[in-house]
Short mmCIF file of N, CA and C and ligand atoms in Angstrom, two decimals:
data_model
loop_
_atom_site.label_atom_id
_atom_site.label_comp_id
_atom_site.label_asym_id
_atom_site.label_seq_id
_atom_site.Cartn_x
_atom_site.Cartn_y
_atom_site.Cartn_z
N MET A 1 -10.70 -2.35 -0.31
CA MET A 1 -9.86 -3.72 -1.62
C MET A 1 -8.77 -2.75 -2.23
N THR A 2 -8.16 -3.74 -2.66
CA THR A 2 -6.70 -2.78 -3.52
C THR A 2 -6.47 -4.00 -4.96
N TYR A 3 -5.32 -3.45 -5.60
CA TYR A 3 -4.26 -3.91 -6.45
C TYR A 3 -3.31 -4.14 -5.47
N ILE A 4 -2.63 -5.10 -6.03
CA ILE A 4 -1.33 -5.33 -5.46
C ILE A 4 0.02 -5.92 -6.48
N VAL A 5 1.17 -5.52 -6.17
CA VAL A 5 1.94 -5.86 -7.10
C VAL A 5 2.67 -6.83 -6.87
N ASN A 6 3.20 -8.27 -7.40
CA ASN A 6 3.33 -9.11 -6.89
C ASN A 6 5.12 -9.53 -7.23
N GLU A 7 5.42 -10.62 -7.29
CA GLU A 7 6.91 -11.20 -7.37
C GLU A 7 7.63 -10.88 -8.88
N LYS A 8 6.29 -10.72 -9.83
CA LYS A 8 6.75 -10.60 -11.45
C LYS A 8 6.82 -9.81 -11.93
N CYS A 9 6.76 -8.59 -10.70
CA CYS A 9 7.34 -7.01 -10.83
C CYS A 9 9.32 -7.17 -10.93
N VAL A 10 9.00 -8.15 -10.43
CA VAL A 10 10.76 -7.92 -9.62
C VAL A 10 11.77 -8.25 -10.82
N ASN A 11 12.80 -7.38 -10.64
CA ASN A 11 13.63 -7.26 -12.18
C ASN A 11 13.31 -7.32 -13.56
N CYS A 12 12.04 -6.33 -13.03
CA CYS A 12 11.65 -6.42 -14.72
C CYS A 12 11.51 -4.72 -14.35
N ARG A 13 10.11 -4.56 -13.61
CA ARG A 13 9.80 -2.88 -13.62
C ARG A 13 9.47 -2.23 -14.67
N PHE A 14 8.48 -2.45 -15.31
CA PHE A 14 8.20 -1.91 -16.71
C PHE A 14 7.78 -0.48 -16.49
N THR A 15 7.20 -0.35 -15.67
CA THR A 15 6.81 0.81 -15.14
C THR A 15 5.46 1.52 -16.20
N ASP A 16 4.88 0.70 -16.76
CA ASP A 16 3.37 1.40 -17.66
C ASP A 16 2.43 1.26 -16.88
N CYS A 17 2.19 0.60 -15.98
CA CYS A 17 1.83 1.27 -14.98
C CYS A 17 1.19 2.29 -14.35
N VAL A 18 2.53 2.79 -14.09
CA VAL A 18 2.19 4.50 -13.36
C VAL A 18 1.61 5.20 -14.25
N GLU A 19 2.11 5.32 -15.54
CA GLU A 19 1.15 6.05 -16.42
C GLU A 19 -0.46 6.20 -16.26
N VAL A 20 -1.04 5.45 -16.40
CA VAL A 20 -2.17 5.37 -16.48
C VAL A 20 -3.03 5.33 -15.09
N CYS A 21 -2.33 5.45 -13.87
CA CYS A 21 -3.05 5.44 -12.49
C CYS A 21 -3.83 6.72 -12.38
N PRO A 22 -4.94 6.62 -11.85
CA PRO A 22 -5.34 8.18 -11.70
C PRO A 22 -5.26 8.90 -10.75
N VAL A 23 -4.43 8.25 -9.25
CA VAL A 23 -4.41 8.80 -8.15
C VAL A 23 -3.19 8.55 -7.66
N ASP A 24 -2.20 8.42 -8.96
CA ASP A 24 -0.90 8.08 -8.83
C ASP A 24 -0.39 7.66 -7.29
N CYS A 25 -0.65 5.92 -7.28
CA CYS A 25 -0.83 5.78 -6.39
C CYS A 25 0.34 4.56 -6.08
N PHE A 26 1.19 4.76 -7.25
CA PHE A 26 2.70 3.95 -7.03
C PHE A 26 3.77 4.43 -6.57
N TYR A 27 4.79 3.65 -6.19
CA TYR A 27 5.86 4.12 -4.90
C TYR A 27 7.04 3.28 -5.38
N ILE A 28 8.38 3.90 -5.64
CA ILE A 28 9.14 3.05 -6.70
C ILE A 28 10.18 2.47 -5.58
N GLY A 29 10.84 1.13 -5.93
CA GLY A 29 11.77 0.41 -5.20
C GLY A 29 13.14 0.47 -5.73
N GLU A 30 13.85 -0.06 -5.62
CA GLU A 30 14.99 -0.25 -6.64
C GLU A 30 15.14 -1.19 -7.77
N ASN A 31 14.16 -2.54 -7.76
CA ASN A 31 13.87 -3.63 -8.26
C ASN A 31 12.93 -3.82 -8.47
N THR A 32 11.66 -2.65 -8.06
CA THR A 32 9.97 -3.48 -8.48
C THR A 32 9.25 -2.24 -7.93
N ILE A 33 8.29 -2.14 -7.65
CA ILE A 33 7.29 -0.76 -7.60
C ILE A 33 6.21 -1.51 -6.71
N VAL A 34 5.44 -1.01 -5.79
CA VAL A 34 4.57 -0.89 -4.89
C VAL A 34 3.66 0.17 -5.03
N ILE A 35 2.16 -0.31 -4.77
CA ILE A 35 0.91 -0.13 -4.82
C ILE A 35 0.60 0.38 -3.74
N HIS A 36 0.49 1.52 -3.29
CA HIS A 36 -0.29 2.43 -1.72
C HIS A 36 -1.98 1.94 -1.73
N PRO A 37 -2.21 0.87 -0.95
CA PRO A 37 -3.29 0.43 -0.65
C PRO A 37 -4.54 1.34 -0.27
N ASP A 38 -4.32 2.06 0.76
CA ASP A 38 -5.39 3.23 0.99
C ASP A 38 -5.73 4.48 0.23
N GLU A 39 -4.37 4.60 -1.02
CA GLU A 39 -4.86 5.28 -2.06
C GLU A 39 -5.22 4.78 -3.45
N CYS A 40 -5.23 3.54 -3.28
CA CYS A 40 -5.79 2.47 -4.74
C CYS A 40 -7.33 3.15 -4.85
N ILE A 41 -7.62 3.34 -5.56
CA ILE A 41 -9.08 3.40 -6.09
C ILE A 41 -10.22 2.23 -6.90
N ASP A 42 -8.81 1.20 -6.76
CA ASP A 42 -9.47 -0.02 -7.33
C ASP A 42 -9.92 0.03 -8.77
N CYS A 43 -9.82 1.59 -9.61
CA CYS A 43 -10.36 1.02 -10.84
C CYS A 43 -9.61 0.07 -11.79
N GLY A 44 -8.60 -0.55 -11.84
CA GLY A 44 -8.28 -1.58 -12.48
C GLY A 44 -7.82 -1.06 -13.86
N VAL A 45 -7.29 -0.06 -13.98
CA VAL A 45 -7.34 -0.20 -15.23
C VAL A 45 -5.25 -0.20 -15.68
N CYS A 46 -4.64 -0.68 -14.11
CA CYS A 46 -3.42 -0.54 -13.97
C CYS A 46 -2.84 -2.23 -14.89
N GLU A 47 -3.81 -2.83 -14.29
CA GLU A 47 -3.44 -4.41 -14.36
C GLU A 47 -3.41 -4.92 -15.79
N PRO A 48 -3.96 -4.72 -17.11
CA PRO A 48 -3.83 -4.99 -18.57
C PRO A 48 -2.43 -4.60 -18.50
N GLU A 49 -2.30 -2.93 -17.94
CA GLU A 49 -1.16 -2.46 -18.85
C GLU A 49 -0.04 -3.44 -18.57
N CYS A 50 0.32 -4.31 -17.63
CA CYS A 50 1.52 -4.67 -17.29
C CYS A 50 2.46 -5.59 -18.03
N PRO A 51 3.29 -5.67 -18.68
CA PRO A 51 3.47 -6.66 -19.43
C PRO A 51 4.19 -7.85 -19.24
N ALA A 52 4.38 -7.73 -17.47
CA ALA A 52 4.48 -9.16 -16.47
C ALA A 52 3.41 -9.82 -15.72
N ASP A 53 2.54 -9.46 -16.07
CA ASP A 53 1.15 -9.98 -15.45
C ASP A 53 1.40 -9.35 -13.82
N ALA A 54 2.07 -8.36 -13.23
CA ALA A 54 2.41 -8.44 -12.21
C ALA A 54 1.63 -7.57 -10.99
N ILE A 55 0.36 -7.18 -11.78
CA ILE A 55 -1.01 -6.32 -10.48
C ILE A 55 -1.98 -7.54 -10.42
N VAL A 56 -2.33 -7.86 -9.63
CA VAL A 56 -3.58 -8.30 -9.00
C VAL A 56 -4.67 -7.50 -8.05
N PRO A 57 -6.12 -7.92 -7.94
CA PRO A 57 -6.59 -7.75 -7.29
C PRO A 57 -6.98 -8.41 -6.03
N ASP A 58 -6.93 -7.76 -4.77
CA ASP A 58 -6.98 -8.33 -3.54
C ASP A 58 -8.12 -9.50 -3.31
N THR A 59 -8.94 -9.30 -4.51
CA THR A 59 -10.22 -10.43 -4.24
C THR A 59 -10.28 -11.70 -3.40
N GLU A 60 -8.88 -12.46 -3.93
CA GLU A 60 -8.85 -13.90 -3.59
C GLU A 60 -7.89 -14.12 -3.17
N MET A 61 -7.52 -13.49 -1.31
CA MET A 61 -6.58 -13.57 -0.97
C MET A 61 -5.82 -15.04 -0.52
N ASN A 62 -4.30 -15.13 -0.74
CA ASN A 62 -3.79 -16.59 0.00
C ASN A 62 -2.56 -16.03 0.38
N ASP A 63 -2.09 -17.26 1.03
CA ASP A 63 -1.00 -16.61 1.82
C ASP A 63 0.38 -15.79 1.30
N GLU A 64 0.63 -16.26 -0.28
CA GLU A 64 1.46 -15.56 -0.83
C GLU A 64 0.94 -13.90 -1.26
N LEU A 65 -0.70 -13.73 -1.62
CA LEU A 65 -0.66 -12.52 -1.69
C LEU A 65 -0.66 -11.87 -0.45
N GLN A 66 -0.96 -12.08 0.75
CA GLN A 66 -0.76 -11.94 1.46
C GLN A 66 0.38 -11.07 2.10
N TYR A 67 1.44 -11.71 1.81
CA TYR A 67 2.99 -11.61 2.12
C TYR A 67 3.14 -10.28 0.79
N TRP A 68 2.64 -9.83 -0.33
CA TRP A 68 3.08 -8.96 -1.33
C TRP A 68 1.86 -7.89 -0.84
N LEU A 69 0.98 -8.38 -0.46
CA LEU A 69 0.14 -6.69 0.27
C LEU A 69 0.89 -6.38 1.60
N ASP A 70 1.58 -7.16 2.65
CA ASP A 70 2.01 -6.28 3.82
C ASP A 70 3.60 -5.42 2.76
N PHE A 71 3.66 -6.39 2.11
CA PHE A 71 5.29 -5.49 1.44
C PHE A 71 4.70 -4.29 0.43
N ASN A 72 3.92 -4.57 -0.41
CA ASN A 72 3.17 -3.29 -0.95
C ASN A 72 2.87 -1.93 0.24
N THR A 73 2.08 -2.35 1.65
CA THR A 73 1.81 -1.71 2.57
C THR A 73 3.10 -0.62 3.05
N LYS A 74 4.24 -1.77 3.42
CA LYS A 74 5.03 -1.13 3.60
C LYS A 74 6.17 -0.72 3.10
N TYR A 75 6.32 -0.22 1.65
CA TYR A 75 6.82 0.29 1.28
C TYR A 75 6.61 1.33 0.75
N SER A 76 4.78 1.65 1.17
CA SER A 76 4.84 3.02 0.16
C SER A 76 3.65 3.87 1.42
N THR A 77 3.81 3.52 2.60
CA THR A 77 3.16 4.07 3.63
C THR A 77 4.71 4.18 4.99
N GLY A 78 4.62 5.15 5.47
CA GLY A 78 5.27 5.03 7.15
C GLY A 78 6.51 5.36 6.53
N PRO A 79 7.39 5.23 7.72
CA PRO A 79 8.77 5.98 7.73
C PRO A 79 9.47 4.87 6.72
N ASP A 80 9.71 3.76 6.17
CA ASP A 80 10.02 2.94 4.98
C ASP A 80 9.60 3.38 3.56
N ALA A 81 8.73 4.33 3.60
CA ALA A 81 7.84 4.21 2.08
C ALA A 81 9.12 5.08 1.08
N TRP A 82 8.85 4.47 -0.25
CA TRP A 82 9.96 4.72 -1.17
C TRP A 82 9.27 6.04 -2.04
N PRO A 83 9.96 6.75 -2.79
CA PRO A 83 9.71 7.90 -3.76
C PRO A 83 8.25 7.38 -4.73
N ASN A 84 7.39 8.36 -4.32
CA ASN A 84 6.33 7.96 -5.30
C ASN A 84 6.66 8.29 -6.75
N ILE A 85 5.96 7.41 -7.65
CA ILE A 85 6.29 7.86 -9.66
C ILE A 85 4.86 8.11 -9.96
N THR A 86 5.22 8.70 -10.81
CA THR A 86 3.76 9.27 -11.80
C THR A 86 3.86 8.78 -13.14
N GLU A 87 5.17 9.15 -13.89
CA GLU A 87 5.53 8.86 -14.98
C GLU A 87 6.74 7.77 -15.12
N SER A 88 6.38 7.20 -16.34
CA SER A 88 6.99 5.92 -16.33
C SER A 88 8.31 5.83 -17.00
N ILE A 89 9.65 5.21 -16.13
CA ILE A 89 10.81 5.01 -16.49
C ILE A 89 11.19 3.68 -17.81
N ASP A 90 12.39 4.02 -17.90
CA ASP A 90 12.98 3.03 -18.76
C ASP A 90 12.96 1.42 -17.78
N PRO A 91 12.70 0.49 -18.10
CA PRO A 91 12.51 -0.77 -17.28
C PRO A 91 13.85 -1.06 -16.88
N LEU A 92 13.78 -1.94 -16.31
CA LEU A 92 15.00 -2.69 -15.60
C LEU A 92 16.08 -3.05 -16.61
N PRO A 93 17.70 -3.06 -16.95
CA PRO A 93 18.42 -3.22 -18.24
C PRO A 93 17.81 -4.62 -18.47
N ASP A 94 17.88 -6.02 -17.41
CA ASP A 94 17.47 -7.04 -18.10
C ASP A 94 15.80 -7.33 -17.75
N ALA A 95 14.83 -6.72 -18.46
CA ALA A 95 13.29 -7.02 -18.18
C ALA A 95 12.90 -8.07 -18.77
N ASP A 96 13.20 -8.00 -19.71
CA ASP A 96 12.85 -9.42 -20.91
C ASP A 96 12.92 -10.39 -20.30
N GLU A 97 14.60 -10.40 -19.82
CA GLU A 97 15.40 -11.97 -18.96
C GLU A 97 14.23 -12.23 -18.41
N TRP A 98 14.08 -10.78 -17.31
CA TRP A 98 13.45 -11.75 -15.72
C TRP A 98 11.89 -12.10 -16.63
N ASN A 99 11.17 -11.39 -17.05
CA ASN A 99 9.74 -11.58 -16.96
C ASN A 99 9.34 -12.85 -17.36
N GLY A 100 8.41 -13.25 -16.42
CA GLY A 100 8.04 -14.66 -16.41
C GLY A 100 8.58 -15.83 -15.81
N LYS A 101 9.98 -15.38 -15.02
CA LYS A 101 10.64 -16.62 -14.06
C LYS A 101 10.24 -16.55 -13.31
N GLU A 102 10.29 -17.84 -12.28
CA GLU A 102 9.93 -18.14 -11.15
C GLU A 102 10.75 -17.44 -10.17
N GLY A 103 10.53 -17.62 -9.18
CA GLY A 103 11.20 -17.48 -7.63
C GLY A 103 12.07 -16.28 -7.20
N LYS A 104 12.06 -14.98 -7.63
CA LYS A 104 11.91 -13.91 -7.69
C LYS A 104 11.85 -12.87 -6.26
N LYS A 105 10.70 -13.75 -5.39
CA LYS A 105 10.65 -13.22 -3.56
C LYS A 105 12.08 -12.88 -3.59
N ASP A 106 12.79 -13.40 -3.37
CA ASP A 106 13.85 -13.72 -2.57
C ASP A 106 15.16 -12.55 -2.99
N LEU A 107 14.20 -11.98 -4.36
CA LEU A 107 15.46 -11.53 -5.13
C LEU A 107 15.31 -10.04 -4.63
N VAL A 108 13.87 -9.49 -4.14
CA VAL A 108 13.46 -8.46 -4.50
C VAL A 108 13.89 -7.36 -3.07
N SER A 109 14.32 -6.27 -4.01
CA SER A 109 15.39 -5.40 -2.63
C SER A 109 14.26 -4.15 -2.06
N THR A 110 14.88 -3.81 -1.06
CA THR A 110 14.04 -2.95 0.08
C THR A 110 14.41 -1.91 -0.25
N GLU A 111 15.41 -1.38 -0.86
CA GLU A 111 16.08 -0.44 -1.08
C GLU A 111 15.20 0.65 -2.32
N PRO A 112 15.08 2.07 -1.89
CA PRO A 112 13.93 2.73 -2.99
C PRO A 112 14.75 3.09 -4.24
N GLY A 113 14.23 3.23 -5.06
CA GLY A 113 14.31 3.46 -5.95
C GLY A 113 14.59 5.05 -6.59
N PRO A 114 14.73 5.53 -7.66
CA PRO A 114 15.31 6.97 -7.76
C PRO A 114 13.81 8.10 -7.76
N GLU A 115 14.58 9.16 -7.32
CA GLU A 115 13.17 10.01 -6.95
C GLU A 115 13.08 10.71 -8.69
N GLU A 116 11.84 10.99 -8.77
CA GLU A 116 11.33 11.70 -10.12
C GLU A 116 11.81 12.85 -10.07
FE1 SF4 B 201 -3.88 2.92 -9.72
FE2 SF4 B 201 -6.38 2.42 -10.19
FE3 SF4 B 201 -4.13 0.89 -10.63
FE4 SF4 B 201 -5.15 1.14 -7.99
S1 SF4 B 201 -6.69 -0.25 -9.46
S2 SF4 B 201 -2.75 0.95 -8.72
S3 SF4 B 201 -6.16 3.28 -8.45
S4 SF4 B 201 -4.61 2.44 -11.88
FE1 F3S B 202 5.82 -3.53 -12.03
FE2 F3S B 202 4.81 -4.65 -13.99
FE3 F3S B 202 4.64 -1.80 -13.47
S1 F3S B 202 6.87 -5.18 -14.27
S2 F3S B 202 6.28 -1.37 -12.59
S3 F3S B 202 3.99 -3.88 -12.09
S4 F3S B 202 4.35 -2.14 -15.10
#
């Protein structure tokens, strides 16, 4: 099992989650973040830390969650992997306005975020 970041993170990227992860398994993109599914130890401490409720366990899989599990996997492993992030940074500029908006899936960037 693993935890998964879904579309609610897009354009917010608060990064409160990375501060609490005991195994530093977050990887940062231009406007979202992902979890490395094989590094995640399923501790669950990041889930309540996210102001956007963007982190969910993979216990009740559906097509949408499978999409985000594949996305998290692609950008945390292999040749497309984004930079690892272990300390929180400022949220994206309009994070509060984007928090809770529907339909952010099509806005997600596949470009890497900043290196630490
Ligand atoms: Fe890290 Fe635990 Fe969250 Fe997995 S569930 S990403 S190990 S804080
Ligand atoms: Fe994204 Fe929430 Fe972390 S908005 S960066 S999953 S704290």
